[in-house]
mmCIF file of C-alpha atoms in Angstrom:
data_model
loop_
_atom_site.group_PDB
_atom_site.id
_atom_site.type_symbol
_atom_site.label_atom_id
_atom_site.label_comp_id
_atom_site.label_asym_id
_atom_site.label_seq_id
_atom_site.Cartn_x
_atom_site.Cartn_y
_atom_site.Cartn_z
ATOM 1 C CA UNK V 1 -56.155 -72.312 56.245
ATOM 2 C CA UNK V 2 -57.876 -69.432 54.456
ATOM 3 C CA UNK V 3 -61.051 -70.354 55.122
ATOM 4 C CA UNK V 4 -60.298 -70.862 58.891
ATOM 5 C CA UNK V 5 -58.912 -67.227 58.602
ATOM 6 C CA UNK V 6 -61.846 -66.184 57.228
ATOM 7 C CA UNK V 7 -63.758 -67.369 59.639
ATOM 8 C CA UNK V 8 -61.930 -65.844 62.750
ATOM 9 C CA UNK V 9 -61.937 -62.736 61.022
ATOM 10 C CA UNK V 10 -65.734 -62.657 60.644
ATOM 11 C CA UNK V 11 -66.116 -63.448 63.919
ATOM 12 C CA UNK V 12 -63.769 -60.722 65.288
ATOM 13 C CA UNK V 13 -65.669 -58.435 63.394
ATOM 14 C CA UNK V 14 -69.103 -59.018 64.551
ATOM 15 C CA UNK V 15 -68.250 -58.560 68.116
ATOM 16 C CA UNK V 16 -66.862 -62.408 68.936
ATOM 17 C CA UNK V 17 -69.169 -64.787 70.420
ATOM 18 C CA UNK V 18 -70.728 -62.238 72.270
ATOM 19 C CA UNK V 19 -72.939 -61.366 69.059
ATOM 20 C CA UNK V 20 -75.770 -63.652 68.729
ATOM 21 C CA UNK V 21 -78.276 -60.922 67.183
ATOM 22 C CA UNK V 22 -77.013 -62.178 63.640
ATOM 23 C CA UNK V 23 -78.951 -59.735 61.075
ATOM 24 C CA UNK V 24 -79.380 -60.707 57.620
ATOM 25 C CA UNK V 25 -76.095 -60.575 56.038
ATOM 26 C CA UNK V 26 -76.632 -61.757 52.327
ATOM 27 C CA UNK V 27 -73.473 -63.111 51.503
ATOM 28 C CA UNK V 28 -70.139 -64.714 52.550
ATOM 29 C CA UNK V 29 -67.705 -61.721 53.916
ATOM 30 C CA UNK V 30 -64.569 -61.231 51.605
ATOM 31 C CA UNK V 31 -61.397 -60.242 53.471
ATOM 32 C CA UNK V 32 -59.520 -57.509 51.142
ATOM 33 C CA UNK V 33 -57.290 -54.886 51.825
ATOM 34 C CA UNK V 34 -58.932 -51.494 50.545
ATOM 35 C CA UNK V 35 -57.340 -48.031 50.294
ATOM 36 C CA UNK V 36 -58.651 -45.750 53.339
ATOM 37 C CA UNK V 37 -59.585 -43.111 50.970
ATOM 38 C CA UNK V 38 -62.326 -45.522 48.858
ATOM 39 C CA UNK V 39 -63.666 -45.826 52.180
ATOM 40 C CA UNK V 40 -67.044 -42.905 52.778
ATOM 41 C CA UNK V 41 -68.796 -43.156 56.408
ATOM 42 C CA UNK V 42 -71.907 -44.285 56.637
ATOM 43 C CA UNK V 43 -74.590 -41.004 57.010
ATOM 44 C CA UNK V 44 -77.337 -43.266 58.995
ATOM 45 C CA UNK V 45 -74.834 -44.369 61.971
ATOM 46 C CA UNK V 46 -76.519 -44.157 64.738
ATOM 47 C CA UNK V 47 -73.181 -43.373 67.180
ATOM 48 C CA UNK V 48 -73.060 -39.328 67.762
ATOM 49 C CA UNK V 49 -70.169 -39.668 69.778
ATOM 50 C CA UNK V 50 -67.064 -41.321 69.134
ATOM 51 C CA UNK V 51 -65.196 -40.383 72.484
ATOM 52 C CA UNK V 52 -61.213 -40.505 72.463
ATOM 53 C CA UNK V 53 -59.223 -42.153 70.419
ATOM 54 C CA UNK V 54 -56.050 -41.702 71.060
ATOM 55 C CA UNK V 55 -55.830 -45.299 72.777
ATOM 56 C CA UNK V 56 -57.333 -46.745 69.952
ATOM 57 C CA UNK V 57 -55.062 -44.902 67.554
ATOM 58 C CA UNK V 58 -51.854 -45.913 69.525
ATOM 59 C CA UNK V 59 -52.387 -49.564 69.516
ATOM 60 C CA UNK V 60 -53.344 -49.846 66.246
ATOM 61 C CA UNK V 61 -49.801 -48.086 65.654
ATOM 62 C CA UNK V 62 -48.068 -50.407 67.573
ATOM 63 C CA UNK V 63 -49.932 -54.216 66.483
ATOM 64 C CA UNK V 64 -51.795 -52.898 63.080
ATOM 65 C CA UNK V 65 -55.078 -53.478 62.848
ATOM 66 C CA UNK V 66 -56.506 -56.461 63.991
ATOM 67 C CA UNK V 67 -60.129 -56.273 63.726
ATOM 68 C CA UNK V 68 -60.753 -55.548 60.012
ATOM 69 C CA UNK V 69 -63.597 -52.947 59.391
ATOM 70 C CA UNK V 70 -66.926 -54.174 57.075
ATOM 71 C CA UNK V 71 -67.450 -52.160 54.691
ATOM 72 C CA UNK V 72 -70.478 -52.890 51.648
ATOM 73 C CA UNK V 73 -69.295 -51.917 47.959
ATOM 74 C CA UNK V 74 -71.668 -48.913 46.449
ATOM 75 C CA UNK V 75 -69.502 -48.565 43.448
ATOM 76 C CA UNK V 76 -66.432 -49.722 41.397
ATOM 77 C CA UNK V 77 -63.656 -49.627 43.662
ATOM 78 C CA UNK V 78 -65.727 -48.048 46.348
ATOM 79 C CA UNK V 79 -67.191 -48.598 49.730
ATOM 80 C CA UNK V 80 -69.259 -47.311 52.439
ATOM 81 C CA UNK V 81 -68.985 -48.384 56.448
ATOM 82 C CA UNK V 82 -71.101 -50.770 57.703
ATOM 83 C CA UNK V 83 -69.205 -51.207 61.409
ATOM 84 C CA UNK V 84 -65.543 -49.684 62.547
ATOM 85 C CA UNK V 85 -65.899 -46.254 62.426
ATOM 86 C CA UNK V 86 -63.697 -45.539 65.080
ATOM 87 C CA UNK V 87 -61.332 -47.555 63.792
ATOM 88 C CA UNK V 88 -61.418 -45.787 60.196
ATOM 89 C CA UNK V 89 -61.267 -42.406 62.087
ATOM 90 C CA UNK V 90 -58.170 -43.487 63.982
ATOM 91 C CA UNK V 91 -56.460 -45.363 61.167
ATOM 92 C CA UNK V 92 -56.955 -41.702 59.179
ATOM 93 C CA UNK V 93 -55.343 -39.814 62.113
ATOM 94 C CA UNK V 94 -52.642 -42.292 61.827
ATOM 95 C CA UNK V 95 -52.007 -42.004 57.603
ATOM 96 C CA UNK V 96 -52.745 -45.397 57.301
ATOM 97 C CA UNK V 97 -53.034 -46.023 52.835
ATOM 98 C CA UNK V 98 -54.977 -49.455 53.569
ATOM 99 C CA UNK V 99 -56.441 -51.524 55.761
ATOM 100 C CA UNK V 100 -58.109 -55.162 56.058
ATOM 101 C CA UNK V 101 -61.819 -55.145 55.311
ATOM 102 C CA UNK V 102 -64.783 -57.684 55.517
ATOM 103 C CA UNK V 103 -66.862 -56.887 52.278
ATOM 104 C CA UNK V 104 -70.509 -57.545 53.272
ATOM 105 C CA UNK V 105 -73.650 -56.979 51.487
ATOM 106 C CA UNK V 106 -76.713 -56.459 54.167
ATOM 107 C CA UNK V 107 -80.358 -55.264 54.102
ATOM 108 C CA UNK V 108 -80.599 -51.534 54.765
ATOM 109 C CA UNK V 109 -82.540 -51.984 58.006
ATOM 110 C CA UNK V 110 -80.400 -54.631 59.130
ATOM 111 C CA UNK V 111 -77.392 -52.237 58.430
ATOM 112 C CA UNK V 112 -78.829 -50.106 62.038
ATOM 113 C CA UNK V 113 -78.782 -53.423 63.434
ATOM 114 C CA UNK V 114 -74.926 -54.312 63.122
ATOM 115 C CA UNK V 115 -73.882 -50.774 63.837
ATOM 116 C CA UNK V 116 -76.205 -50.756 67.586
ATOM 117 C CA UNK V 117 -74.710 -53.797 68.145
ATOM 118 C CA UNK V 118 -71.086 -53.200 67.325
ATOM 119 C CA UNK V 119 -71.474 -49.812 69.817
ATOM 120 C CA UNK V 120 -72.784 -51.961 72.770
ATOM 121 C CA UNK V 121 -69.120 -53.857 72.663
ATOM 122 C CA UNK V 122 -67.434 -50.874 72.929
ATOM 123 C CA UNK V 123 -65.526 -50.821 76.318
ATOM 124 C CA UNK V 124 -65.893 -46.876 76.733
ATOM 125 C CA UNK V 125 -69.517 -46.821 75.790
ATOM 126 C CA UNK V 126 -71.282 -43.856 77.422
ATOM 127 C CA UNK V 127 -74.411 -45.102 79.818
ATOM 128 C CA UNK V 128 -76.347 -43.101 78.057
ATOM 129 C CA UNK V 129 -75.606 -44.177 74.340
ATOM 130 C CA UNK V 130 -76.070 -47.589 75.714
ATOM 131 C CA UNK V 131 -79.672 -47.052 76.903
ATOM 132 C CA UNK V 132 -80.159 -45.021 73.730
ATOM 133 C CA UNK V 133 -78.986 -47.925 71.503
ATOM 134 C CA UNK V 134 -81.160 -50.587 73.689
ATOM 135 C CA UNK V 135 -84.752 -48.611 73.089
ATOM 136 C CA UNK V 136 -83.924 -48.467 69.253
ATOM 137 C CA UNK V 137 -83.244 -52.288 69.412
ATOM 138 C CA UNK V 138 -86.050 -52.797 71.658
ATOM 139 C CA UNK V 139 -88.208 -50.346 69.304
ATOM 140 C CA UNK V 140 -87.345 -51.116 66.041
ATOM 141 C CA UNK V 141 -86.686 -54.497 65.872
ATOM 142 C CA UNK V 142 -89.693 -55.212 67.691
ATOM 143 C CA UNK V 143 -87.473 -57.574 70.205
ATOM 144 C CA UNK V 144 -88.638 -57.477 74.123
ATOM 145 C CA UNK V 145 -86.293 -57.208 77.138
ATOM 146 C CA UNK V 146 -85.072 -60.750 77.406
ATOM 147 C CA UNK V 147 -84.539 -61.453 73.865
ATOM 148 C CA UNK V 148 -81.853 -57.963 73.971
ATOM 149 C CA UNK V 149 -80.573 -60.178 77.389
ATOM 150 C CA UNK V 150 -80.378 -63.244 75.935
ATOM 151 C CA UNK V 151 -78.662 -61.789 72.478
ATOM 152 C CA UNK V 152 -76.290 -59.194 74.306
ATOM 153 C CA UNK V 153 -75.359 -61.922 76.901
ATOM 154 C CA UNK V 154 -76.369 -59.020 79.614
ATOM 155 C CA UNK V 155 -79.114 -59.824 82.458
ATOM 156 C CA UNK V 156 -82.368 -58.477 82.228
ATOM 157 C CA UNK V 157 -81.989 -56.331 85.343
ATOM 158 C CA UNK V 158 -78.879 -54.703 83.704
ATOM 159 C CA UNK V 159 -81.256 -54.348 80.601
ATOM 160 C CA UNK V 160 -83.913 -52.827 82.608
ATOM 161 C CA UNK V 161 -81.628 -50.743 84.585
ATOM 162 C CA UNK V 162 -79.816 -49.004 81.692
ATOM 163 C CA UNK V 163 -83.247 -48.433 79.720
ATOM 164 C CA UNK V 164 -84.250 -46.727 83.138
ATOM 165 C CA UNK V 165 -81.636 -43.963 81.913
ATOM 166 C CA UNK V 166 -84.267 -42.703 79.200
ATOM 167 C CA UNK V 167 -86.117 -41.257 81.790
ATOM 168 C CA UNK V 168 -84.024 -37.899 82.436
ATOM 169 C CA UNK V 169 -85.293 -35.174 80.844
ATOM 170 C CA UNK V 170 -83.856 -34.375 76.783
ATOM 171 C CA UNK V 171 -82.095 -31.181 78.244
ATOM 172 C CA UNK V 172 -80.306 -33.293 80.606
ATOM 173 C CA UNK V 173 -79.445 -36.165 78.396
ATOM 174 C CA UNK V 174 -77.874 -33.727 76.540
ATOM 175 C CA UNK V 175 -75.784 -31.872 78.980
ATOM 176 C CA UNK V 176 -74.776 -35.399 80.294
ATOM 177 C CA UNK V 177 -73.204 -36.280 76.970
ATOM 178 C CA UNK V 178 -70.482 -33.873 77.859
ATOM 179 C CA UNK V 179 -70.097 -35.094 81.491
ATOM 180 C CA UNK V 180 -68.181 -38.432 80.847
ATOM 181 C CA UNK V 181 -67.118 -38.414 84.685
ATOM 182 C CA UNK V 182 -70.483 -38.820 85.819
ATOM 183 C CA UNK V 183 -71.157 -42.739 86.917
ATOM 184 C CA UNK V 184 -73.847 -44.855 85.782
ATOM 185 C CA UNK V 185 -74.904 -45.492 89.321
ATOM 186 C CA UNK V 186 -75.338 -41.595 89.816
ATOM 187 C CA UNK V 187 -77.062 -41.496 86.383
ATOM 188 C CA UNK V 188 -79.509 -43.674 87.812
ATOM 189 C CA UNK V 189 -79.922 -41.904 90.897
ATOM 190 C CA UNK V 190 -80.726 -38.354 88.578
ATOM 191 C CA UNK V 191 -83.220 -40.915 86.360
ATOM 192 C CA UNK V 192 -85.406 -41.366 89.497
ATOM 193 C CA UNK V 193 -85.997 -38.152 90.277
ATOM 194 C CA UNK V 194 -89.599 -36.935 90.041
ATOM 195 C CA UNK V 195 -88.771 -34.144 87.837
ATOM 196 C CA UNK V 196 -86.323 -31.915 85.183
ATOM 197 C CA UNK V 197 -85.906 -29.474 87.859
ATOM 198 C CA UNK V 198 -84.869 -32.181 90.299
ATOM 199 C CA UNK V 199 -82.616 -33.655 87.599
ATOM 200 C CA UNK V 200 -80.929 -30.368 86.964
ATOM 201 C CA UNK V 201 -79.872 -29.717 90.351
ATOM 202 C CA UNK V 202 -78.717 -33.027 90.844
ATOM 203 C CA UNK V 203 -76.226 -32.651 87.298
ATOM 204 C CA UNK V 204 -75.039 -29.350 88.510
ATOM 205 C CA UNK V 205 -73.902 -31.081 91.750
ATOM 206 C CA UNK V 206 -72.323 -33.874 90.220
ATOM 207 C CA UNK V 207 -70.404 -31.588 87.432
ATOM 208 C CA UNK V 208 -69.026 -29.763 90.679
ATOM 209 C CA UNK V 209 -67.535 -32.958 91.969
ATOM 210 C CA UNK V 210 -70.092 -32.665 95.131
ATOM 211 C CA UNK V 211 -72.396 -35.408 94.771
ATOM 212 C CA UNK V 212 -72.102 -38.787 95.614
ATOM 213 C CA UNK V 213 -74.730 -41.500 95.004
ATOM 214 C CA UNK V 214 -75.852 -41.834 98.903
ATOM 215 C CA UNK V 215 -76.225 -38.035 98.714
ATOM 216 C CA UNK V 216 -78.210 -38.003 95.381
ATOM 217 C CA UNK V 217 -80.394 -40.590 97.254
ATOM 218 C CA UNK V 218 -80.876 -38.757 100.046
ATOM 219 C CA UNK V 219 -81.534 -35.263 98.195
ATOM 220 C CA UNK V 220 -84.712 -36.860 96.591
ATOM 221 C CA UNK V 221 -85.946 -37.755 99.803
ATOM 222 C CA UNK V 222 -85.298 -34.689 101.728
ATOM 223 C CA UNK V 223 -86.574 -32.438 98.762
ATOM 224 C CA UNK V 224 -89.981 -34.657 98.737
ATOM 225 C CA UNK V 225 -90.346 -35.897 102.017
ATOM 226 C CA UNK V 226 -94.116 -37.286 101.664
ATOM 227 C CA UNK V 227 -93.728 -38.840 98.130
ATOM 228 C CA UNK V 228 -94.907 -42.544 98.210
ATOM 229 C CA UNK V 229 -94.651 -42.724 102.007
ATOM 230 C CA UNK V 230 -97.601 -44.438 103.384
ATOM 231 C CA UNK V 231 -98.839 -42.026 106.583
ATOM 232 C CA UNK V 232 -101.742 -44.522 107.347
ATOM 233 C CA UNK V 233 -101.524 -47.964 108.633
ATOM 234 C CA UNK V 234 -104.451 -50.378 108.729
ATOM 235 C CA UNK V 235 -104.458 -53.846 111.355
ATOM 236 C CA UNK V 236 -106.707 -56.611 111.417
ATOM 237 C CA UNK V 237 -106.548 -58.107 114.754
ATOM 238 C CA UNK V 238 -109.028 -60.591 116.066
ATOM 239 C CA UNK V 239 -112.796 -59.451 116.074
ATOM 240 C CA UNK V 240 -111.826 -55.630 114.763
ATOM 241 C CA UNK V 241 -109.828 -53.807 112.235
ATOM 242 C CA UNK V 242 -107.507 -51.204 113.385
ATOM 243 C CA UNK V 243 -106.630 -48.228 111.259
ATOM 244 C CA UNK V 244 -104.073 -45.362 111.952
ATOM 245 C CA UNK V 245 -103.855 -41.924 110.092
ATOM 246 C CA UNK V 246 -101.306 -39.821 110.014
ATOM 247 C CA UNK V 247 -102.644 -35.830 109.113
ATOM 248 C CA UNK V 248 -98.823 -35.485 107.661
ATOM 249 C CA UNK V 249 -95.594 -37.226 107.938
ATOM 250 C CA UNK V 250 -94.789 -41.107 107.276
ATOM 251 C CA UNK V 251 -96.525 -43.816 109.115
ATOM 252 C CA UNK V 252 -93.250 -45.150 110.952
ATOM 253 C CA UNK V 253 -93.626 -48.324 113.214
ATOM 254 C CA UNK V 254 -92.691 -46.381 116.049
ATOM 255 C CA UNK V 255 -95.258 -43.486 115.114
ATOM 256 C CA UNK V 256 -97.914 -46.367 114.986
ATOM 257 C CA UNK V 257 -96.970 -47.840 118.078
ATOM 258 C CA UNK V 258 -96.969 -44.072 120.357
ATOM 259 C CA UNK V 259 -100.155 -43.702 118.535
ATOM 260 C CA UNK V 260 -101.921 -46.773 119.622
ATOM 261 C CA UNK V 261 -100.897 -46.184 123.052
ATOM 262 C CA UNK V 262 -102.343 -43.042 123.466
ATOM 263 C CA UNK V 263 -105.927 -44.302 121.666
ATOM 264 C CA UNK V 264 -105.714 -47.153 124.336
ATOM 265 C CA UNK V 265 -104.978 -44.734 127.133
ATOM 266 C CA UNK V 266 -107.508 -42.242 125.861
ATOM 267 C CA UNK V 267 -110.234 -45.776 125.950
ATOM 268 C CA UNK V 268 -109.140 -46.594 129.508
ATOM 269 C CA UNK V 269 -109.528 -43.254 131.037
ATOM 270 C CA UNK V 270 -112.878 -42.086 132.799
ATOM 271 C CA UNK V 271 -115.193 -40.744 130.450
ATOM 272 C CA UNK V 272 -116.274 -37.233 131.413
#
């Protein structure tokens, strides 16, 4: 009965079955119930943000805490955070003495590993720490696109689509940290742009509530009309090749069609 308690516990708080990136853990975890105040933060964790907790901080009120924190021992009696932050920080707020805790003892590299990880299963997550936590998986565990799909149980187009979020500019990851009403699909839309400055109007739009994703879309292509429009079309046809060139302006069927009319009028009239 212990041991099967054990067991669910450990697996509650490495993220469930969803967490099959398993980093070296060097032991058995030990469930015990450890004062709040022998508890220090880790320095290293990678989350900047911990976003609002008063959610958090009411349910654990109301059911306790189910999902113990791991924590490593770095002295008698004492321990440091390996994953549950949040959950320390609320638990604190709340004047909890104790709470349950998974004593672990991991490799100092595979320490980043289980704190990425535990982030990416956070239901509020930020787009933006998401990406951020996928290129340091990607980066320094040397693991490729569909081994993070595979582990995360994500697709590789979401993979691909949330690292596409390290493309905006620093400055404007930074102001979008403080713009949690800004969707991932409008994000995206700001990542494609050619450019900061094209990013930075497109954020001060969205932060006044007056961009949608159709009109982020359609900004980019009004701002750079010509980019990566073809303005030249080239036909093979029996016994000739036919080419078309545009001195500005996209190469639209119906362009190349009024075009190719006029050469064929132009070859049928008398030549002067």
């Amino acid at each position: 009965m212990a041991t099967a308690l054990r067991e669910r516990l450990a697996r509650q708080a490495n993220g469930g079955s969803q967490l099959t990136f398993n980093p070296a853990f060097q032991d058995e975890p030990r469930l015990v119930f450890v004062p709040l105040n022998f508890i220090e933060p880790d320095p290293n964790q990678p989350r900047k943000n911990l976003g609002d907790l008063s959610e958090l901080a009411e349910s654990i009120r109301a059911q306790g805490l189910i999902q113990p924190l791991i924590v490593e021992g770095i002295a008698l009696g004492r321990y440091r955070l390996i994953a549950g932050e949040r959950r320390w920080v609320a638990c604190r707020q709340l004047g909890l003495e104790t709470v349950p805790c998974l004593v672990r003892t991991v490799a100092e590299h595979d320490r980043l590993a289980v704190q990425l990880i535990e982030n990416l299963h956070r239901q509020d997550l930020h787009p933006l720490e998401e990406a951020r936590a996928f290129h340091r998986l990607l980066t320094e565990f040397n693991l490729t696109q569909r081994d993070l799909a595979q582990r995360l149980g994500k697709s590789l187009t979401s993979i691909n689509e949330t690292l596409r979020l390290m493309e905006l500019a620093p400055a404007i990851q930074a102001d979008v940290r403080t713009s949690e009403h800004i969707s991932k699909s409008l994000l995206l839309e700001m990542a494609k742009a050619p450019d900061a400055a094209t990013q930075r109007a497109l954020l001060e739009k969205a932060q006044a509530g007056q961009l949608t994703v159709r009109q982020a879309r359609n900004h980019k292509q009004d701002r750079f009309p010509d980019v990566n429009r073809p303005t030249s079309c080239t036909m093979v046809v029996a016994e000739a090749q036919v080419a078309v060139q545009f001195q500005q302006g996209e190469a639209t069927a119906e362009r190349v069609k009024t075009a190719l009319e006029q050469a064929l009028a132009f070859c049928q009239s008398p030549m002067k």
